[in-house]
PDB file of N, CA and C in Angstrom:
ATOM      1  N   UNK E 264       9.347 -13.149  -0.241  1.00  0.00           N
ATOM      2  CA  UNK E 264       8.903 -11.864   0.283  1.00  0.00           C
ATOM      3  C   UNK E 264       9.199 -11.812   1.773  1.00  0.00           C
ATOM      4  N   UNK E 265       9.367 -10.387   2.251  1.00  0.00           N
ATOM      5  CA  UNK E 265       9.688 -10.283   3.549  1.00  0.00           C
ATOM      6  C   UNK E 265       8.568 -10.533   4.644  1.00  0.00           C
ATOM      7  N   UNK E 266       8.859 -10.865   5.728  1.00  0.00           N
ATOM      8  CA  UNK E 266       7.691 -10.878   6.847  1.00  0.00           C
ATOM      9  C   UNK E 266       7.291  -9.469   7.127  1.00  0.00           C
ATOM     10  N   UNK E 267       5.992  -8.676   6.639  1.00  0.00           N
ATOM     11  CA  UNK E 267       5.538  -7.758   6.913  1.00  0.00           C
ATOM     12  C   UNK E 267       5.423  -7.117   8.011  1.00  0.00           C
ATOM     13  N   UNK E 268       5.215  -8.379   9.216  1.00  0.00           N
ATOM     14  CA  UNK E 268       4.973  -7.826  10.538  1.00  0.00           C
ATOM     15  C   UNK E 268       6.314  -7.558  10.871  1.00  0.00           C
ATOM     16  N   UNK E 269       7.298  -7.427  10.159  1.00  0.00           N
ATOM     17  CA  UNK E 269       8.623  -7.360  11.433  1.00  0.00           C
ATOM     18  C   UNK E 269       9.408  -5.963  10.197  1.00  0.00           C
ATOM     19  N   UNK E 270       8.600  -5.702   9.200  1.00  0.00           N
ATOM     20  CA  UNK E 270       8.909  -4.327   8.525  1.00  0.00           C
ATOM     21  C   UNK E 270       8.790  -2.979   9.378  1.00  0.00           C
ATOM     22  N   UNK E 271       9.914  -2.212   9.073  1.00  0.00           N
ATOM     23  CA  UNK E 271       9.721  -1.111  10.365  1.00  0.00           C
ATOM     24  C   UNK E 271       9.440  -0.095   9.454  1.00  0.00           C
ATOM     25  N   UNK E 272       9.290  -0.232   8.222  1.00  0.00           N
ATOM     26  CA  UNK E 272       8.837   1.246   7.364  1.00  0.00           C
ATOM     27  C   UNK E 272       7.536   0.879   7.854  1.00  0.00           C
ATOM     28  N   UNK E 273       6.672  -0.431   7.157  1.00  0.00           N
ATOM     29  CA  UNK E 273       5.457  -0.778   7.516  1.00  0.00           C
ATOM     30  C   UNK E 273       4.921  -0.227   8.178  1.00  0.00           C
ATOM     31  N   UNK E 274       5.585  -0.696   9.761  1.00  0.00           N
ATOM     32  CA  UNK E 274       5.078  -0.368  10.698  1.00  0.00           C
ATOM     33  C   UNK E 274       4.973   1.263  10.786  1.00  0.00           C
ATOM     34  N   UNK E 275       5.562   1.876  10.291  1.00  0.00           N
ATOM     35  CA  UNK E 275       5.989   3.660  10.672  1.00  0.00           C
ATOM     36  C   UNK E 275       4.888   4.172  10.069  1.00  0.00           C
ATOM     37  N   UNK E 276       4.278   3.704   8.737  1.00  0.00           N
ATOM     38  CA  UNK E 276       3.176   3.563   7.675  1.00  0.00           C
ATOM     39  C   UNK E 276       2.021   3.610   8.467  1.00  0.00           C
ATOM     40  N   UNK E 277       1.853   2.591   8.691  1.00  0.00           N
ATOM     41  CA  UNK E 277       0.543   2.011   9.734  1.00  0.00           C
ATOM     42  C   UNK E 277       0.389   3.049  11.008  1.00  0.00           C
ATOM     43  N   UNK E 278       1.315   3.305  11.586  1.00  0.00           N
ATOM     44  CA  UNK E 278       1.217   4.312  12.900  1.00  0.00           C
ATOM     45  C   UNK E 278       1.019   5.702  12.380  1.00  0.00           C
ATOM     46  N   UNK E 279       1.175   6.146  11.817  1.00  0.00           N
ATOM     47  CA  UNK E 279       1.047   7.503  11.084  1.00  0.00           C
ATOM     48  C   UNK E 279      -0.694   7.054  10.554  1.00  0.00           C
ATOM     49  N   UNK E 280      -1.294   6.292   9.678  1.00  0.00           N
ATOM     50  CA  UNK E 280      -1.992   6.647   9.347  1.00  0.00           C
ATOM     51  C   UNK E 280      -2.941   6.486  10.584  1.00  0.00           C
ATOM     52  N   UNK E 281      -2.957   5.558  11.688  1.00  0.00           N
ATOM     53  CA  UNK E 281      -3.739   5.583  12.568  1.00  0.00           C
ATOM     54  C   UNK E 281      -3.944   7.067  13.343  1.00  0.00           C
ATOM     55  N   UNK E 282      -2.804   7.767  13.061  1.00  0.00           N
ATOM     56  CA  UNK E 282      -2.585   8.570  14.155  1.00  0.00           C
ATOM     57  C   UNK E 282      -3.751   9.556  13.099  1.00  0.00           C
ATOM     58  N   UNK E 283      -3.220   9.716  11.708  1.00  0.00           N
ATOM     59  CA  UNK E 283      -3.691  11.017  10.902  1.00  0.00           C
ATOM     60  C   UNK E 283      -5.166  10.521  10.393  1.00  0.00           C
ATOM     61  N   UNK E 284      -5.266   9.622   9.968  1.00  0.00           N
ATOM     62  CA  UNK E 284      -6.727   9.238   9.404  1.00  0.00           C
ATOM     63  C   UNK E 284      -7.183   7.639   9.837  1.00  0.00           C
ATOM     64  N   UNK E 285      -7.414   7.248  11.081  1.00  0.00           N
ATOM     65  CA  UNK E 285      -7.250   6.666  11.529  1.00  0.00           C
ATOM     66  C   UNK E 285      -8.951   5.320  10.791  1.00  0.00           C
ATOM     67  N   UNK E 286      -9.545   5.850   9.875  1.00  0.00           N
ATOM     68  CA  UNK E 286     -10.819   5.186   8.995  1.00  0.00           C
ATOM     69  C   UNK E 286      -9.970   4.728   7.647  1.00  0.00           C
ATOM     70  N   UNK E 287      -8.525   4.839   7.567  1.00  0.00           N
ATOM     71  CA  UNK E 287      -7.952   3.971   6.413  1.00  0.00           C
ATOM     72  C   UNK E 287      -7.620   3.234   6.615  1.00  0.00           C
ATOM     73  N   UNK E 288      -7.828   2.020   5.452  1.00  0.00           N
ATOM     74  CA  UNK E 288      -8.459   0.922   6.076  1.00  0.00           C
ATOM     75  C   UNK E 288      -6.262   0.291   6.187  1.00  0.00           C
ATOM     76  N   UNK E 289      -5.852  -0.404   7.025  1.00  0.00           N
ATOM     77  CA  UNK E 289      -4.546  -0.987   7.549  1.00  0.00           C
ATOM     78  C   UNK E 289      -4.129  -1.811   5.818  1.00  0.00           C
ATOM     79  N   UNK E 290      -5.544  -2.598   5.566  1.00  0.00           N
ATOM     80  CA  UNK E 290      -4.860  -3.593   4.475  1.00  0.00           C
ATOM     81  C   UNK E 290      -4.778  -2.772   3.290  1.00  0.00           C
ATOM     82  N   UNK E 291      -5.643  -1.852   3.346  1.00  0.00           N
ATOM     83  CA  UNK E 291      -5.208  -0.976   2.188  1.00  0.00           C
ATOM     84  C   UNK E 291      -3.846  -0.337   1.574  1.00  0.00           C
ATOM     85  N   UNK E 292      -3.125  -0.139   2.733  1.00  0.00           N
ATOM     86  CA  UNK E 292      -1.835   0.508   3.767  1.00  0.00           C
ATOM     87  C   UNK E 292      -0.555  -0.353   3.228  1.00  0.00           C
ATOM     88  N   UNK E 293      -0.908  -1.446   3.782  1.00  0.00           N
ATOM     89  CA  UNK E 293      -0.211  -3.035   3.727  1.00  0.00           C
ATOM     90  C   UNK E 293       0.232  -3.202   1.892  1.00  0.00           C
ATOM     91  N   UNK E 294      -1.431  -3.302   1.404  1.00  0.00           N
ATOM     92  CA  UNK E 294      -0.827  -3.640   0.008  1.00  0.00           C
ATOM     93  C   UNK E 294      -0.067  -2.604  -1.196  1.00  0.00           C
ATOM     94  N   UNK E 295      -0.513  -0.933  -0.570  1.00  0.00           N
ATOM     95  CA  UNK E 295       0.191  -0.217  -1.185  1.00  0.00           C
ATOM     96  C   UNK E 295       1.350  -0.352  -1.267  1.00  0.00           C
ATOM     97  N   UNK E 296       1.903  -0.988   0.159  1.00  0.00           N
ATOM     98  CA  UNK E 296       3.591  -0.300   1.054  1.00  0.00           C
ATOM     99  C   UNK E 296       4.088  -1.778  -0.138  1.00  0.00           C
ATOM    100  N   UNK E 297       3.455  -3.159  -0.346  1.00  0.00           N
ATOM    101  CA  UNK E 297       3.737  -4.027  -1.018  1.00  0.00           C
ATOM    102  C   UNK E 297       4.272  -3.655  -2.705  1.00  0.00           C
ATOM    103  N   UNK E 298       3.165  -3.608  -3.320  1.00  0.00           N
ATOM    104  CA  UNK E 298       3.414  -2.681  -4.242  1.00  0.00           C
ATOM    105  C   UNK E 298       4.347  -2.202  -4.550  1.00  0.00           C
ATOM    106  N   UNK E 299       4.534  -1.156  -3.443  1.00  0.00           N
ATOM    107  CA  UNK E 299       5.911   0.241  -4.240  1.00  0.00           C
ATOM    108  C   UNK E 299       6.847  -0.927  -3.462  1.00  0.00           C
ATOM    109  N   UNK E 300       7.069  -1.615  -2.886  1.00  0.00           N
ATOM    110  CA  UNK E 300       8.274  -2.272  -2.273  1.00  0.00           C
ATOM    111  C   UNK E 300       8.688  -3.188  -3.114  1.00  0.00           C
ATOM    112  N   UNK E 301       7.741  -4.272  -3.455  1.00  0.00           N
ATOM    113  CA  UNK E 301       8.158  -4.957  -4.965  1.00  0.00           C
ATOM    114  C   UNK E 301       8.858  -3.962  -6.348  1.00  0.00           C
ATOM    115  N   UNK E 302       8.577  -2.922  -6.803  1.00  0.00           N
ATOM    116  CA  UNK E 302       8.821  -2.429  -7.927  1.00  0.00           C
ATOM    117  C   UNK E 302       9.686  -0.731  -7.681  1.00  0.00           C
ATOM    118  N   UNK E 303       9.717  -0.529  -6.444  1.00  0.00           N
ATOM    119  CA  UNK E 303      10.569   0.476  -5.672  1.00  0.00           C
ATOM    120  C   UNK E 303      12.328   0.266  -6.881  1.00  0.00           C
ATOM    121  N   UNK E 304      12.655  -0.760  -7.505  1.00  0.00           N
ATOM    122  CA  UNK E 304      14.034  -0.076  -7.894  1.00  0.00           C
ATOM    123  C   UNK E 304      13.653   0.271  -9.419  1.00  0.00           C
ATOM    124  N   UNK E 305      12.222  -0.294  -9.971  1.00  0.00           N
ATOM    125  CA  UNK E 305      12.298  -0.151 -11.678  1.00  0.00           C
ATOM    126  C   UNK E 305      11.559   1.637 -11.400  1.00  0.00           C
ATOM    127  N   UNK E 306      12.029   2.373 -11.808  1.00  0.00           N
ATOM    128  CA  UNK E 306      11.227   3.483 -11.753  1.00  0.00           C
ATOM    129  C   UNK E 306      10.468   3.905 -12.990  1.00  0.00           C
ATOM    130  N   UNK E 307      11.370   3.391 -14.228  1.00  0.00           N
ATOM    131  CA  UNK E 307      10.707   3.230 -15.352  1.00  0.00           C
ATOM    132  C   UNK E 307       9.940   2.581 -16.272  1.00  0.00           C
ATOM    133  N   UNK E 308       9.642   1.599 -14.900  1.00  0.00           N
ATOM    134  CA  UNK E 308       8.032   0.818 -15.821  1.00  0.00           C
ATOM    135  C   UNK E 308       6.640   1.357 -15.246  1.00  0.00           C
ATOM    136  N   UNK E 309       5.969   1.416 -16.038  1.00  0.00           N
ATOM    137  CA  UNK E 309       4.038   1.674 -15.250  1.00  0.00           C
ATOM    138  C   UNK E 309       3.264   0.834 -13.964  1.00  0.00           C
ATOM    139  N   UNK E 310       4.106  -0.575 -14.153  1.00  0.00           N
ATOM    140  CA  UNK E 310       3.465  -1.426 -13.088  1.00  0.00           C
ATOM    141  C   UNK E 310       3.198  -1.057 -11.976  1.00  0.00           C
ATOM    142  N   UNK E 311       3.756  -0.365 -11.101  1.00  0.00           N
ATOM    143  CA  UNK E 311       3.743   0.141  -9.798  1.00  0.00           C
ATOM    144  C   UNK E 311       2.154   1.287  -9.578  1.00  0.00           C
ATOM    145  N   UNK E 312       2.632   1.811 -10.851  1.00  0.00           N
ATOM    146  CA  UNK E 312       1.219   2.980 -10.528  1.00  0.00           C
ATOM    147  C   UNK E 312       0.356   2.693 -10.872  1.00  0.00           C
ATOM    148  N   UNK E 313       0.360   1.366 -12.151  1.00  0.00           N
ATOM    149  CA  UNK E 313      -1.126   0.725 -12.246  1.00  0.00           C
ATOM    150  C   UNK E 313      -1.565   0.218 -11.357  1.00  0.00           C
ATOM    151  N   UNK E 314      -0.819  -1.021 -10.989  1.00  0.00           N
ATOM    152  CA  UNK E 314      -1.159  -2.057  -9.669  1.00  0.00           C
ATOM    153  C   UNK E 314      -1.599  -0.822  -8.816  1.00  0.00           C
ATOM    154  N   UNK E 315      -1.489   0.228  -8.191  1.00  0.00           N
ATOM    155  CA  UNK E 315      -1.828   0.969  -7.052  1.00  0.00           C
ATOM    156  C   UNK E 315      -3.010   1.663  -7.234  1.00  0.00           C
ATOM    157  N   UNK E 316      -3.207   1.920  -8.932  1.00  0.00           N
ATOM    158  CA  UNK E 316      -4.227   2.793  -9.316  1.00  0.00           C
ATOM    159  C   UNK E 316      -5.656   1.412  -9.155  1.00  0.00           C
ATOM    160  N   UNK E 317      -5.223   0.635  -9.510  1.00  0.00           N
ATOM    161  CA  UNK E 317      -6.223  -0.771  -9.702  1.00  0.00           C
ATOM    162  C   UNK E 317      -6.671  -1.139  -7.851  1.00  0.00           C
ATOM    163  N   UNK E 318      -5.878  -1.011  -7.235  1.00  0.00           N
ATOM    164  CA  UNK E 318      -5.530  -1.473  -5.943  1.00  0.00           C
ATOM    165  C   UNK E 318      -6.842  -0.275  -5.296  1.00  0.00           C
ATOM    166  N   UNK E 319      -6.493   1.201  -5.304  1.00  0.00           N
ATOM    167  CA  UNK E 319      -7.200   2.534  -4.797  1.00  0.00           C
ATOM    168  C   UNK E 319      -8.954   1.987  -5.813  1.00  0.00           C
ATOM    169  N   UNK E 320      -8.822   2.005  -7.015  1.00  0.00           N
ATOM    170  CA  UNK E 320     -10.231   1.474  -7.938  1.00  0.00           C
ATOM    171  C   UNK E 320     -11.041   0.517  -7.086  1.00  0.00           C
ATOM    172  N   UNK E 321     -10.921  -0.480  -6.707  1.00  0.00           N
ATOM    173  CA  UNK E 321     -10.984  -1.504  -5.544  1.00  0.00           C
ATOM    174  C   UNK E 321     -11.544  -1.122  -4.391  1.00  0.00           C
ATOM    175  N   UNK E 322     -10.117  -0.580  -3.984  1.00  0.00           N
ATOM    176  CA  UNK E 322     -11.112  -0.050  -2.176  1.00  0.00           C
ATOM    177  C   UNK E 322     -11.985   1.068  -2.867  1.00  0.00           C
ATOM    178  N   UNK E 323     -12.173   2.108  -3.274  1.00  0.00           N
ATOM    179  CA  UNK E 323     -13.096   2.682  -3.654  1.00  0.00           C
ATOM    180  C   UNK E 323     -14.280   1.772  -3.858  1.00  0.00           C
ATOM    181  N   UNK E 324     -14.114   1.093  -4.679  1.00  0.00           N
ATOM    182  CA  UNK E 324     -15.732   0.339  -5.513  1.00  0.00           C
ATOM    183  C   UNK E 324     -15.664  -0.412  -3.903  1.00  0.00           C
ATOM    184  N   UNK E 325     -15.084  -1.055  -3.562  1.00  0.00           N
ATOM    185  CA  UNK E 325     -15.739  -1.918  -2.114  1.00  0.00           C
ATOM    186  C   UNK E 325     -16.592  -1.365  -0.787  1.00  0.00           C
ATOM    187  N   UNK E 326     -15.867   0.512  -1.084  1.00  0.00           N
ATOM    188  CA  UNK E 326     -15.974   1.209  -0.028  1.00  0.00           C
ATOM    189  C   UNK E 326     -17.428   1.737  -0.490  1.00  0.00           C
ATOM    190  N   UNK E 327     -17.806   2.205  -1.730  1.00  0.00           N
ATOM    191  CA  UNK E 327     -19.266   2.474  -2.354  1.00  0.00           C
ATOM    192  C   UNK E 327     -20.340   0.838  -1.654  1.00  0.00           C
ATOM    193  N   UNK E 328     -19.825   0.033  -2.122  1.00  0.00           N
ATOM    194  CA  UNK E 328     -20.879  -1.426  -2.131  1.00  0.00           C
ATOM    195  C   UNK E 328     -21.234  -1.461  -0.326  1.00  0.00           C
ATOM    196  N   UNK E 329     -20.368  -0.791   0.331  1.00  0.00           N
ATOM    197  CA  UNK E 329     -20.752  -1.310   1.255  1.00  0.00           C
ATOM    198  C   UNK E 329     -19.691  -1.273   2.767  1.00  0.00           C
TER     199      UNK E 329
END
């Protein structure tokens, strides 16, 4: 896997959301951009939108607990 910190979509990701909603949370950000970047060429399998749907389920339930 690539070094995240030296990704310039990443980074473009991360600066935008600081700028627009700046209470989302960075790692949230991080593991989405992971996600669609791992499975970005299969467009026709589910994995991508599960893993993300499971991923959003998560910060939600973490963001309720607390």
């Amino acid at each position: 896997m690539t070094d995240n910190s030296q990704d310039m979509g990443l980074k473009a990701l991360l600066g935008s959301a600081e700028e627009l909603e700046p209470t989302l949370s960075p790692g949230l950000i991080e593991a989405a951009y992971v996600i669609e970047r791992t499975h970005q060429f299969n467009r026709e399998s589910p994995i991508a939108s599960q893993e993300l749907g499971k991923l959003i389920e998560e910060y939600i339930g973490a963001d309720d607990q607390g």
